[in-house]
Each structure stands twice: as structure tokens, then as C-alpha cells.
Coordinates of C-alpha atoms in Angstrom, one line a residue:
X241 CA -20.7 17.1 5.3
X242 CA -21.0 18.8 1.8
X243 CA -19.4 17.0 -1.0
X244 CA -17.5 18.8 -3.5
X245 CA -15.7 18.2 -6.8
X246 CA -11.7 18.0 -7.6
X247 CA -10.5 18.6 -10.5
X248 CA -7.4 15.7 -10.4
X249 CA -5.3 18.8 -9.5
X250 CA -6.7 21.6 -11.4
X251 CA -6.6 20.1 -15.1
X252 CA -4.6 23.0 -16.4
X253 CA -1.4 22.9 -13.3
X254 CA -1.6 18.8 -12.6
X255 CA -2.9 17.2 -15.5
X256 CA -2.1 19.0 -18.6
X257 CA 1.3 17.3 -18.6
X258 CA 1.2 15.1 -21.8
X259 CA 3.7 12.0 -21.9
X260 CA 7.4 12.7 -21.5
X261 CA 10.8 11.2 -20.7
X262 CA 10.6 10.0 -17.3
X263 CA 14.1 9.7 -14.9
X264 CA 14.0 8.7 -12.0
X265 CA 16.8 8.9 -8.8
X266 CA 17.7 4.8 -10.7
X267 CA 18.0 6.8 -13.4
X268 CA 15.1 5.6 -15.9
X269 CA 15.7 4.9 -19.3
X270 CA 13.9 7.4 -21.9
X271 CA 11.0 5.5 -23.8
X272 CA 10.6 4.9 -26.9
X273 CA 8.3 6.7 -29.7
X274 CA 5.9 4.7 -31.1
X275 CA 2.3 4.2 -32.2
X276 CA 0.6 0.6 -32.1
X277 CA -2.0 -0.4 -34.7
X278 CA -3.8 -1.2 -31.7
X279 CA -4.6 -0.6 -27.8
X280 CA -5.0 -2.7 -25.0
X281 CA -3.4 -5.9 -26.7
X282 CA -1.7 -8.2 -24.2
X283 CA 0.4 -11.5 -24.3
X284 CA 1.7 -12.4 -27.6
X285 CA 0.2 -9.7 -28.9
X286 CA 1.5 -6.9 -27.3
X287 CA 5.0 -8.6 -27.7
X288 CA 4.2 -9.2 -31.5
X289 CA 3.0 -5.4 -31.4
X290 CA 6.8 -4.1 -29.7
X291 CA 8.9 -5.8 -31.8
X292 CA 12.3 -4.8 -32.0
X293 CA 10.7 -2.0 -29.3
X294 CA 10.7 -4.5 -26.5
X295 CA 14.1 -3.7 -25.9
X296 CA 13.7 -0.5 -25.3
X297 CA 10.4 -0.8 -23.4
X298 CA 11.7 -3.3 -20.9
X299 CA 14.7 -1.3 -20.3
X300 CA 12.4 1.6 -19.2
X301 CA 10.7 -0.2 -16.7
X302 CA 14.0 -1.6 -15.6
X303 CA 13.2 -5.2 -16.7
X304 CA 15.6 -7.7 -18.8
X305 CA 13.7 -8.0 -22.3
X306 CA 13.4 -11.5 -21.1
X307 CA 10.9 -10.7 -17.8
X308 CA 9.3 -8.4 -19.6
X309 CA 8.0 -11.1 -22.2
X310 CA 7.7 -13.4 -19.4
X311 CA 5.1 -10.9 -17.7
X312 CA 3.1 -10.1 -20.6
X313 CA 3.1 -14.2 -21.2
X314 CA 1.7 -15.3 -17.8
X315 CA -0.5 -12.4 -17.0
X316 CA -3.8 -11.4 -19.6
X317 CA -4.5 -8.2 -17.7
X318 CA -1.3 -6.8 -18.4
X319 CA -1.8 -4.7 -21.7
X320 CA -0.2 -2.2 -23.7
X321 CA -1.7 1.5 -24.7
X322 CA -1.3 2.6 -28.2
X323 CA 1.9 4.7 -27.0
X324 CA 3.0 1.1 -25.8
X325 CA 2.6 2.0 -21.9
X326 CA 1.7 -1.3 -19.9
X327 CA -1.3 -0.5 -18.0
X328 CA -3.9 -3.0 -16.0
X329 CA -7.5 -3.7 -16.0
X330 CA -8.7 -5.6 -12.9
X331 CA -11.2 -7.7 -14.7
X332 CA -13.8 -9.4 -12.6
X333 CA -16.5 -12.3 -13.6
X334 CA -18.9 -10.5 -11.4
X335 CA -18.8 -7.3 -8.8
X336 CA -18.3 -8.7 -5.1
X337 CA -21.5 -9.2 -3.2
X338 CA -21.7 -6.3 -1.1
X339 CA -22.7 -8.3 2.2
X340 CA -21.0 -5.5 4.2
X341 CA -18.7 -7.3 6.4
X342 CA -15.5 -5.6 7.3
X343 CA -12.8 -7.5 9.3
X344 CA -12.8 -5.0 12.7
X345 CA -15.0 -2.9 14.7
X346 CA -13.6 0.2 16.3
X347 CA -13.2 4.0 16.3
X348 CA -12.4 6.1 13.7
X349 CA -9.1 7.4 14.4
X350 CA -9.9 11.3 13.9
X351 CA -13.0 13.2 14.2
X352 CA -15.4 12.8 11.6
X353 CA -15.4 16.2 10.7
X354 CA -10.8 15.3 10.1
X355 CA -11.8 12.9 7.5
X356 CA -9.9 15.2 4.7
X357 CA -7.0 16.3 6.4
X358 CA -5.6 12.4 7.5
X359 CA -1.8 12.3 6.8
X360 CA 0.1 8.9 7.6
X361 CA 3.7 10.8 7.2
X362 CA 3.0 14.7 6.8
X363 CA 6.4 16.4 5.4
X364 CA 7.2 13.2 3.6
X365 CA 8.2 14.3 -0.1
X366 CA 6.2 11.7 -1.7
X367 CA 2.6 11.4 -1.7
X368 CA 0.0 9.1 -2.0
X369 CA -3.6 11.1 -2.2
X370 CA -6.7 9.1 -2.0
X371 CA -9.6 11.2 -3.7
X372 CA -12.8 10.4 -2.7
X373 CA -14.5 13.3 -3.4
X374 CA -14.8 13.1 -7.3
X375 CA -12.8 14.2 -10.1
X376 CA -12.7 16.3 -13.2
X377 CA -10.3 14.5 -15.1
X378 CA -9.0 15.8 -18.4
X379 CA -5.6 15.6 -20.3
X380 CA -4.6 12.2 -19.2
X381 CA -4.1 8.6 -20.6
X382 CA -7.8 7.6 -19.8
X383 CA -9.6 10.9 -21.9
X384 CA -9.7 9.1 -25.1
X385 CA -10.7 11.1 -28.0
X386 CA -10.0 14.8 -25.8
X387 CA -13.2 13.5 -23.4
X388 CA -13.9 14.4 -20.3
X389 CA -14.5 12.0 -17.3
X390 CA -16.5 13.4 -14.6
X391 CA -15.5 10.7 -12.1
X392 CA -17.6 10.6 -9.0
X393 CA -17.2 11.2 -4.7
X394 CA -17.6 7.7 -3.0
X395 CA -21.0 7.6 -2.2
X396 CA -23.1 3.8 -0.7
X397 CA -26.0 5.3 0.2
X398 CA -27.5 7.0 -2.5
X399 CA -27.0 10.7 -1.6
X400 CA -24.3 12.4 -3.7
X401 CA -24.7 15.5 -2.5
X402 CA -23.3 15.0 1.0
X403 CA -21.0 12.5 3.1
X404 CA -22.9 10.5 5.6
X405 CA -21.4 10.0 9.0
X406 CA -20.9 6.7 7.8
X407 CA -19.4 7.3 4.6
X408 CA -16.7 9.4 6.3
X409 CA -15.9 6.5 9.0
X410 CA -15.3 4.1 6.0
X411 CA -13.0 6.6 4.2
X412 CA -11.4 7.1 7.5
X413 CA -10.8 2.9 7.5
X414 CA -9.8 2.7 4.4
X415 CA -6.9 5.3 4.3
X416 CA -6.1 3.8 7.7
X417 CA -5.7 0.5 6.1
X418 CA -4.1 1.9 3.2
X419 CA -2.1 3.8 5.5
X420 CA -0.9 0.2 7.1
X421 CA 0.4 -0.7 3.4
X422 CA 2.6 2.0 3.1
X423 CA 3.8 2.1 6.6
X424 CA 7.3 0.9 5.6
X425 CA 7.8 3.5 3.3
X426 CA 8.7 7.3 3.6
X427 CA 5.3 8.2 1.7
X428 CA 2.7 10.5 3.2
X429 CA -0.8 8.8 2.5
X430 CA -3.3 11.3 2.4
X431 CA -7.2 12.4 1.9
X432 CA -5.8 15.9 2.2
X433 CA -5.9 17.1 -1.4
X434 CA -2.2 18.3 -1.8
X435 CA -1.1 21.0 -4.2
X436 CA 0.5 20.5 -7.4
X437 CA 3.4 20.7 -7.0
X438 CA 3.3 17.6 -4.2
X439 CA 1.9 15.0 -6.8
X440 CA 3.5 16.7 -10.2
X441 CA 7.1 15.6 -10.6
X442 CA 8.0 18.8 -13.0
X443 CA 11.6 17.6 -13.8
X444 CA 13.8 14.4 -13.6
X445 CA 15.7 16.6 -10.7
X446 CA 12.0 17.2 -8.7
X447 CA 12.6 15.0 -5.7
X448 CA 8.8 15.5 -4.8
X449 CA 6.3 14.0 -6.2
X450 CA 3.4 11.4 -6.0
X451 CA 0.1 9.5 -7.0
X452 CA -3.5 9.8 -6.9
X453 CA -6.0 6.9 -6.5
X454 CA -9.4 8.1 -7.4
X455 CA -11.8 6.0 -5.5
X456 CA -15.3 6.2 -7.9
X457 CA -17.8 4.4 -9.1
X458 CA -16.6 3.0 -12.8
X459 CA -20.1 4.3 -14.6
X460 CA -18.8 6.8 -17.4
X461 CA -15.6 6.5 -15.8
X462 CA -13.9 3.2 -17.3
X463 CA -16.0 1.1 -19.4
X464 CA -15.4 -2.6 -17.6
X465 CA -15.8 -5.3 -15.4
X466 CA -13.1 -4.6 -13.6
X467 CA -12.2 -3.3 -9.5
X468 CA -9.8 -0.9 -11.3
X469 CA -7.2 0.2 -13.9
X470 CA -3.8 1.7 -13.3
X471 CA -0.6 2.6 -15.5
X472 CA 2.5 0.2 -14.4
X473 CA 5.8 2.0 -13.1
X474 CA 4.5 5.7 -13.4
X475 CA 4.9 7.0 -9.8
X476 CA 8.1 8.7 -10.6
X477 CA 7.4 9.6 -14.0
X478 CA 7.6 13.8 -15.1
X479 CA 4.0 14.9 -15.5
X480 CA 0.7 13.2 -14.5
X481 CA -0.4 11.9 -18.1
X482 CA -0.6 8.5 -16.9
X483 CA -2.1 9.1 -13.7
X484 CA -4.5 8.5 -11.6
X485 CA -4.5 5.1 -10.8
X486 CA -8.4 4.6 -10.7
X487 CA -10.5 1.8 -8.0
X488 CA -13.9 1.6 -8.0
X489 CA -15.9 1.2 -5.3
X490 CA -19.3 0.1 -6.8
X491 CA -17.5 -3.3 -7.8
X492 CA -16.0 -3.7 -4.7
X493 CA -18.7 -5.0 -2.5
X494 CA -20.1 -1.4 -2.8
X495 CA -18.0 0.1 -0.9
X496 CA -16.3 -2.6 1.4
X497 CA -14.1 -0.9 3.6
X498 CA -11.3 -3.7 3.2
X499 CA -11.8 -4.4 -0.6
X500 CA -11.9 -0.7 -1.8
X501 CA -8.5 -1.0 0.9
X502 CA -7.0 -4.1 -0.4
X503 CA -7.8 -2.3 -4.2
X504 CA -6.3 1.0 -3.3
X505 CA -2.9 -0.4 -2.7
X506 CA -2.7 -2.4 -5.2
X507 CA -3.3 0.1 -7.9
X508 CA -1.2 2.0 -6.6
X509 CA 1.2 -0.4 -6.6
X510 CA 1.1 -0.8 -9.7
X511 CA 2.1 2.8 -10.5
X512 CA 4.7 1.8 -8.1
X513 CA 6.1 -0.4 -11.1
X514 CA 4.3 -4.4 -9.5
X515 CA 3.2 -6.8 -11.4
X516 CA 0.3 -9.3 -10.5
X517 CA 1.2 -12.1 -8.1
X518 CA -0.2 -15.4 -9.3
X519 CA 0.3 -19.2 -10.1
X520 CA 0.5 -21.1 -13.1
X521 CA -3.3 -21.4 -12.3
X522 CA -4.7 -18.3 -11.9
X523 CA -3.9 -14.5 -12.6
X524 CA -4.4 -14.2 -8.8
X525 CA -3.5 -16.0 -6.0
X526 CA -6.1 -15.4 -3.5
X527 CA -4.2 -16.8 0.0
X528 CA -3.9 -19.5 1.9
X529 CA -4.9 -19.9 5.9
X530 CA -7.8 -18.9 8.0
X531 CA -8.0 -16.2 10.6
X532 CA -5.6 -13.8 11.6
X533 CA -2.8 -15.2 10.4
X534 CA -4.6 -16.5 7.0
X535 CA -2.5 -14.7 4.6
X536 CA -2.4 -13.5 1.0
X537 CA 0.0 -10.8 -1.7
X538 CA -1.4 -7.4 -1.7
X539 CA -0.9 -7.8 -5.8
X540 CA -3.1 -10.9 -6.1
X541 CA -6.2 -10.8 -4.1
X542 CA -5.8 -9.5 -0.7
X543 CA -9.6 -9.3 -0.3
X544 CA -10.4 -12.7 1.2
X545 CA -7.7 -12.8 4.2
X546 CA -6.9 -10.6 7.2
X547 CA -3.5 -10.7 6.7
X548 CA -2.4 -9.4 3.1
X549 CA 1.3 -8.4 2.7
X550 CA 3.9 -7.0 0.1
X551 CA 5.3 -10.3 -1.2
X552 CA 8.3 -11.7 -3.3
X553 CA 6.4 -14.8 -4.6
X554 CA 7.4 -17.1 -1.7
X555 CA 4.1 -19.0 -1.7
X556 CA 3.7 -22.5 -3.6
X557 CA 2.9 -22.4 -7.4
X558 CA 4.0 -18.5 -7.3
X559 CA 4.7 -17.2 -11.1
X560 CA 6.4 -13.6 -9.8
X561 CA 9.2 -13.6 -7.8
X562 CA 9.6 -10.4 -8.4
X563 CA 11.0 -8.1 -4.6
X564 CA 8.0 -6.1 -4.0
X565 CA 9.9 -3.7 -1.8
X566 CA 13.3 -3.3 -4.0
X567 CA 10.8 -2.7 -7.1
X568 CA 8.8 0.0 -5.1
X569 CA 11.8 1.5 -4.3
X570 CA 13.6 2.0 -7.3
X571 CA 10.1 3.5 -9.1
X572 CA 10.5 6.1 -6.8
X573 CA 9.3 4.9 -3.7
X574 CA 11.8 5.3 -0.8
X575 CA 11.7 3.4 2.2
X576 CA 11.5 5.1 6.0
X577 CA 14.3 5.5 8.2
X578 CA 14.7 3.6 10.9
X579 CA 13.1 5.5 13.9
X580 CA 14.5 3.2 16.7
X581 CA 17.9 1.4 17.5
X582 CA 18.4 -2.0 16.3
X583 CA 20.4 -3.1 19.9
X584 CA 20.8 -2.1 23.6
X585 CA 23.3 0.6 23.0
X586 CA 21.0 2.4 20.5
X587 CA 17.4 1.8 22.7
X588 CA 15.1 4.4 23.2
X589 CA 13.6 5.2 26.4
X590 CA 9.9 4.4 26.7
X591 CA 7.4 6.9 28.2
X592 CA 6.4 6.5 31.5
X593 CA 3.5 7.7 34.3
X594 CA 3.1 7.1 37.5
X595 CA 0.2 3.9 38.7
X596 CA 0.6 4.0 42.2
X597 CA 3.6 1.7 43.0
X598 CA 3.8 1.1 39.2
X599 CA 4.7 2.9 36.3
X600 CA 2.6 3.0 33.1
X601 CA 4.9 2.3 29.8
X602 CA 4.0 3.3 26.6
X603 CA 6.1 3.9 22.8
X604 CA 5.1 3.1 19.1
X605 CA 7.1 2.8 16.4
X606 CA 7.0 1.0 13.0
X607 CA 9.2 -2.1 12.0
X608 CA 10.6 -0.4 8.0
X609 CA 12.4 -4.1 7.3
X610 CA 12.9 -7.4 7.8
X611 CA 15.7 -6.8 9.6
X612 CA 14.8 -4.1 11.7
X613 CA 14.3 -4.9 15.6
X614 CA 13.1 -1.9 17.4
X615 CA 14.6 -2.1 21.2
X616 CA 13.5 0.1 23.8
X617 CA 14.6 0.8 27.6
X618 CA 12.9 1.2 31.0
X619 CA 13.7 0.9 34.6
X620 CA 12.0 -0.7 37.5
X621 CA 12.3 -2.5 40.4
X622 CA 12.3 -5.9 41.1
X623 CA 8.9 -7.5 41.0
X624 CA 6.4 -8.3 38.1
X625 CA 5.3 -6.7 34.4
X626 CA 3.6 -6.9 32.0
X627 CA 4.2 -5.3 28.7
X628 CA 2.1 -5.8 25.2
X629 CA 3.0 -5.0 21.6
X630 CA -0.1 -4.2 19.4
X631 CA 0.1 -4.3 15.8
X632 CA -2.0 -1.9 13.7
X633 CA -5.1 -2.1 15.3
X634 CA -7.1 -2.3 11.6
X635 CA -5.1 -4.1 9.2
X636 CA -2.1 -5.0 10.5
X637 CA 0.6 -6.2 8.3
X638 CA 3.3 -6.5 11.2
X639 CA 3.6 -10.2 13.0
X640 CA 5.2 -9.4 16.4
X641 CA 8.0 -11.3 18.2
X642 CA 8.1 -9.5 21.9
X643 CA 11.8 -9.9 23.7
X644 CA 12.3 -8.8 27.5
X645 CA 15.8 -8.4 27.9
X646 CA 18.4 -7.1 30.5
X647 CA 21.6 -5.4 30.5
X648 CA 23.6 -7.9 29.3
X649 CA 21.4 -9.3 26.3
X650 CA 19.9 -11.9 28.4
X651 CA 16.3 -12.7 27.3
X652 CA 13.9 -12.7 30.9
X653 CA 11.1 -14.0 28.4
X654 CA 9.5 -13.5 25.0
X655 CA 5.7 -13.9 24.0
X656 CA 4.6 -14.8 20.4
X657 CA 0.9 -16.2 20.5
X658 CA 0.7 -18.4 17.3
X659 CA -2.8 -17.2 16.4
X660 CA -2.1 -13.7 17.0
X661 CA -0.1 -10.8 15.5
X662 CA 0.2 -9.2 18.6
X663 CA 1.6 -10.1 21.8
X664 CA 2.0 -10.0 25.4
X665 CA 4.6 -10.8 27.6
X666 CA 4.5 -11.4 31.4
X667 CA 7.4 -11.5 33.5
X668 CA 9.5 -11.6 36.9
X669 CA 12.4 -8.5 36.9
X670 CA 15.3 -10.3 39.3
X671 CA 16.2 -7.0 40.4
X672 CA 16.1 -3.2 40.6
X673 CA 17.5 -1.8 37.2
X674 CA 17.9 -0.7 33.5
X675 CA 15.7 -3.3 31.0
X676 CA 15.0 -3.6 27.6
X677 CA 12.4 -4.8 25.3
X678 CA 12.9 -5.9 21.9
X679 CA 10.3 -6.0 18.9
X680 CA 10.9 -8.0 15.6
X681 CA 8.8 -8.9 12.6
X682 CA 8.1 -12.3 11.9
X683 CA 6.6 -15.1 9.6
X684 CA 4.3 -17.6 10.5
X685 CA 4.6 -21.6 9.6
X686 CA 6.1 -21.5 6.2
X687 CA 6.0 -19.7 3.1
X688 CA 3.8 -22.3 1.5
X689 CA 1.3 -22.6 4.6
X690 CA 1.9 -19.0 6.0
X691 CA 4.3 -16.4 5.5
X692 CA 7.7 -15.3 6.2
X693 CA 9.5 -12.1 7.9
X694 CA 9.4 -10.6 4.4
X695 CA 6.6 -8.8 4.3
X696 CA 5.8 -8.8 8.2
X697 CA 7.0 -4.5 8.6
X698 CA 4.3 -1.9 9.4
X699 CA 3.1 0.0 12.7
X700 CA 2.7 -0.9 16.0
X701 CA 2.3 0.7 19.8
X702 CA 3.6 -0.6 23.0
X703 CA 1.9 -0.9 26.6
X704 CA 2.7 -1.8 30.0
X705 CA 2.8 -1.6 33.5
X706 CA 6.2 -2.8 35.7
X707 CA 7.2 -1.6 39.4
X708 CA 8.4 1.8 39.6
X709 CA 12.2 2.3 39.9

């Protein structure tokens, strides 16, 4: 498939929005003027540099003065522009080996030749648009000196003219696992280039609006060591001058489908207003476990473990507490409705076809917060089923608790493997009638060993086979 070049939303409609007052639905503080003697100071620097500023620049990103300081004090990679904007540079001691290994084999889930047009959430009025085409980028935060950055497609095996058939499979598994991130949110992840006026917030009253990660290689793009640089708390900010986020692929293993993933969503989140999730040890805390269930915060290093979640600093040693989801939110990033009912009066029917003496069951759905429980309703006779609850088949975030349930509330049995997300649940129906199956997010062990229900949302589908009614 030909490549061909973006221009970050046609320079002169998307980008050509200098820095301005940002509002927000939370109503976001204006920010303050100012010119630093210097750019990309950080710790007591950048607070020395604020001064009486800091204020004002905390109350902006709608953070006491107090965790403000705190943030630049505990993390090195958080640094300050000359306009005093907190931005992030993902510095690395050394790129990660590109050995190629990717968690799961599978199907791509469109046709190759669908690999731009993937929405997660199409009609959703924000946006998160992963460009991995290549990008003029002009006008913006990262054109120092009125430059230029000619950023380029994603490209691991040497041709930059076209995609390979491989190439669009990994974009297709990354946006997919990207896509997993997001699930819980009412954002539309895309590799669908929208138009402007879907990423542009023009006004403090423009409820639509988005991001752009530009997935590159870093070579006269960003001049570092780094996996990738984003602005902080910019997602719902008027104009694009702080935007795109940027990730670069050539560091990342190049091209790992899970670490370009894991570094997507964290840059993004990032613009989402998240701060780095570490321990009085390291910048990033890179997980604990093994296997499925080894776990680690999508803002520390998510590269290393199957499992990587949204996170609220739960883990032991963990020096940002900080609500992932409540923070995300209130940079403008709204969370999904709920699309089932959370009890037996509210259940949705699950689909069904006939299998002989049997009926096939089938639903999906997505789990939006800890306290969601998606129940759903079928009828059969009395006799045997069997129903299973598959979490994202990629990169799932969701941990599944699987409930079969009668009329009256009475669990028939429930199925929670302990080295599995997913689950699936055998089981005797006493009699001919109306049944229900419940689905719930859960942790696993502890915080401190595993991982709670916080972070355990996202997507899943359901499966099964019972006696037709």
C-alpha cells in the first residue's frame, strides 16, 4: 500500500493555533504569561524558574501548588518549556533490543487494505488519532526557531515508500491495543485521519476535540534518547500548539507492536494531564508478577508485563497516588456510558441461534468502572451450559469474574481461573426458565503482589452453548 504524507492537520487549519487560554468543561484556569531564562529545566529548577508563577501554573493544571512542587521534585523527566508548559521527555539509557517478540498471535481484526479507517468508538466527540503515515509538522511547540519537522510513516523494513503487509498488521495491533487502553472512555481511537475540526478544540464552548500521537522515527524529529515527548494536560486545550504527543518507534524495539502500544498511551496520557508512576527508586516502576496476570501502570513502564493498567499508585513504594481515571476525566476526557444494566431488572438479552437441541449465546460489552457489573439474560431448559467471558483478545486490561445466576439472585456457579483473565463457567440449570449471567472486573492477589479492581475495565465478548428453551 502507498505511503503518503500528513500534514498534522493541514498546518494552516490544525496547527497554526499559537498558545492560548485553555477552558475546559472543569473549567481550567487561564495560564500565566511568562518567559523563562531557560527551557527544559526540571526539579528545583523549574520551581526556582516559576517563582511566585507556581501558583498560577499549578492552578491551571488543577494541582495544589503543593503537588505540583512535589511532581517536579520526584520526577527529572518532567520539565518546563520557556512559556513554562510542563512537557516530558521519555529518556532511555539505550533503545530496546528489537528481538521482535510480541505477547499474542492472531488475526488482524480488519482487512489489511482497512488499516486507515479503524475506529474504536466512531461518533464519539473526542478523538484520539494515531498517525502513522508521517507528518509535516509546523506551528507547534516542537518547531523551534519557525523549523520544520518532516516527521516520518512507521516504517521496520527499510522501504519508505510503501506499507508492507506486515507493517499494516502491526499498525492494526497496535491501535487495537491502544484501543484496549481507552476502552473505558468515550474517545474514538483512530488511524482514520479526522478533519480539523475533530482534533482542533476552536473555543472553550467546542465540545469536540482531540489528540494526535505521531508514531515516527525520532531522526530530525526530536533530538534524544528518549521513546517519546508529550506536553502534560493539553488534550482539552483551544488550538493544537502543544500537540502532537510524539512516540517513536525506532527506540522502541523498532517497532514492537506492544512497546510502540504501551508508548502510545502513555503519551497520550500525558496530554491527558498524568504524571509518571514511580517509587522512591526509580522514575518508573516497571511491574511486578509473571504471566498473564504479571502487572504494571500504563504511566511507568508497561512494556515488560502482559497486563498494564490505568493505576492510582496502589503498588508498594508508589510515589503518585494520583486517580488516573478522575485526572483523565477532568482534562477532558469523558468516560463511556454504561451500555448494560448493573442487576437482573436492567439485563440485556443475549443473542441466540439455534445448535440442534441447543442454543448458541453470544453478547460483548465493555466493563467502563470499577463498579460496573454487566448482567445479561437467557432462557433454556433444564440440562447443562456452558458459557465463557473473553477479555480483549490482544491486550486485555479487564480481569473477569463470571456469575450464573437465576431469577431470584441465586448464584448456580461462578468461574474465575486465577492465572487467567478470562473465564469459563460450566453448570447444571435446575429447571426450564429465565437466567442470568453476571460479569464484573476484578483484581488479582493484592495491590503490592497484583492488582486491584481499579484499573481492571475494558472490553470483552461472551460465548456459549445451554439447552434450548
Amino acid at each position: 500500500m502507498p505511503r503518503f504524507t500528513l500534514r498534522a492537520a493541514a498546518a494552516a487549519t490544525v496547527l497554526a493555533f499559537v498558545s492560548a487560554p485553555a477552558l475546559s468543561q472543569t473549567e481550567r484556569a487561564a495560564f500565566p504569561e511568562m518567559r523563562l531564562a531557560e527551557a527544559g529545566a526540571s526539579g528545583q529548577r523549574a520551581i526556582d524558574l516559576l517563582g511566585d508563577k507556581l501558583e498560577a501554573v499549578a492552578k491551571f493544571y488543577k494541582r495544589s501548588p503543593e503537588a505540583l512542587r512535589e511532581m517536579l521534585l520526584r520526577d527529572p523527566l518532567m520539565r518546563l518549556d520557556r512559556n513554562g508548559r510542563l512537557y516530558v521527555v521519555e529518556e532511555m539509557d539505550h533503545p530496546l533490543p528489537s528481538d521482535g517478540k510480541d505477547f499474542v498471535e492472531g488475526t488482524a481484526p480488519a482487512p489489511l487494505d482497512n488499516t486507515f479507517l479503524l475506529h474504536s468508538r466512531p461518533g464519539a466527540k473526542r478523538t484520539i488519532y494515531l498517525d502513522f503515515n508521517g507528518a509535516v509538522i509546523q506551528n507547534t511547540a516542537w518547531n523551534s526557531g519557525g523549523n520544520t519537522i518532516n516527521a516520518q510513516a512507521f516504517d521496520f523494513d527499510g522501504n519508505v515508500n510503501s506499507f508492507s503487509a506486515a507493517e499494516l498488521e502491526r499498525i492494526q495491533y497496535i491501535w487495537q491495543r491502544v484501543a484496549e487502553d481507552y476502552a473505558p472512555f468515550d474517545i474514538d481511537v483512530t488511524t482514520e485521519q479526522p478533519s480539523a475540526d475533530k482534533l482542533t478544540r476552536s473555543s472553550d464552548t467546542d465540545d469536540v476535540y482531540g489528540t494526535t500521537a505521531v508514531i515516527t522515527n525520532h531522526n530530525g524529529v526530536y533530538n534524544c534518547s528518549c521513546g517519546g515527548v508529550a506536553y502534560v494536560g493539553v488534550y482539552d486545550n483551544v488550538g493544537d500548539y502543544y500537540k502532537p504527543a510524539l512516540v517513536f518507534w525506532d527506540m522502541l524495539g523498532t517497532g514492537n507492536e506492544k512497546y510502540v502500544a504501551e508508548a502510545t498511551s502513555h503519551e497520550v496520557g500525558h496530554n491527558l494531564g498524568l504524571g509518571h508512576d514511580g517509587t522512591s527508586q526509580v522514575g518508573y516502576y516497571g511491574g511486578h508478577g509473571d504471566g498473564v496476570t504479571g502487572w504494571a501502570p500504563i504511566m511507568g513502564v508497561g512494556y515488560y508485563k502482559e497486563t498494564a493498567q490505568w493505576s492510582q499508585g496502589e503498588y508498594a513504594d508508589a510515589n503518585n497516588k494520583e486517580d488516573d481515571f478522575a485526572v483523565m476525566v477532568s482534562n477532558g476526557g469523558p468516560l463511556r456510558k454504561d451500555d448494560h444494566g448493573n442487576g437482573i431488572s436492567k439485563a440485556s438479552a443475549l443473542s441466540t441461534s439455534p445448535a440442534g437441541s441447543n442454543v448458541n449465546l453470544s453478547g460483548k460489552g465493555v466493563i467502563e468502572t470499577r463498579k460496573d457489573k454487566d448482567v445479561f439474560s437467557f432462557s433454556a431448559k433444564a440440562g447443562s451450559g456452558t458459557i465463557t467471558v473473553t477479555p480483549d483478545t490482544r491486550s486485555a486490561n479487564l480481569d473477569v469474574l463470571v456469575k450464573i445466576m437465576k431469577a431470584d439472585g441465586k448464584v448456580i456457579a461462578k468461574g474465575k481461573p486465577a492465572d487467567q483473565l478470562g473465564a469459563t463457567v460450566t453448570f447444571t440449570l435446575p429447571a426450564a426458565g429465565k437466567y442470568y449471567v453476571a460479569i464484573d472486573g476484578i483484581g488479582f492477589k493484592t495491590p503490592t503482589d497484583g492488582y486491584s479492581d481499579y484499573g481492571s475495565l475494558g472490553q470483552y465478548s461472551i460465548t456459549g452453548t445451554v439447552p434450548a428453551p
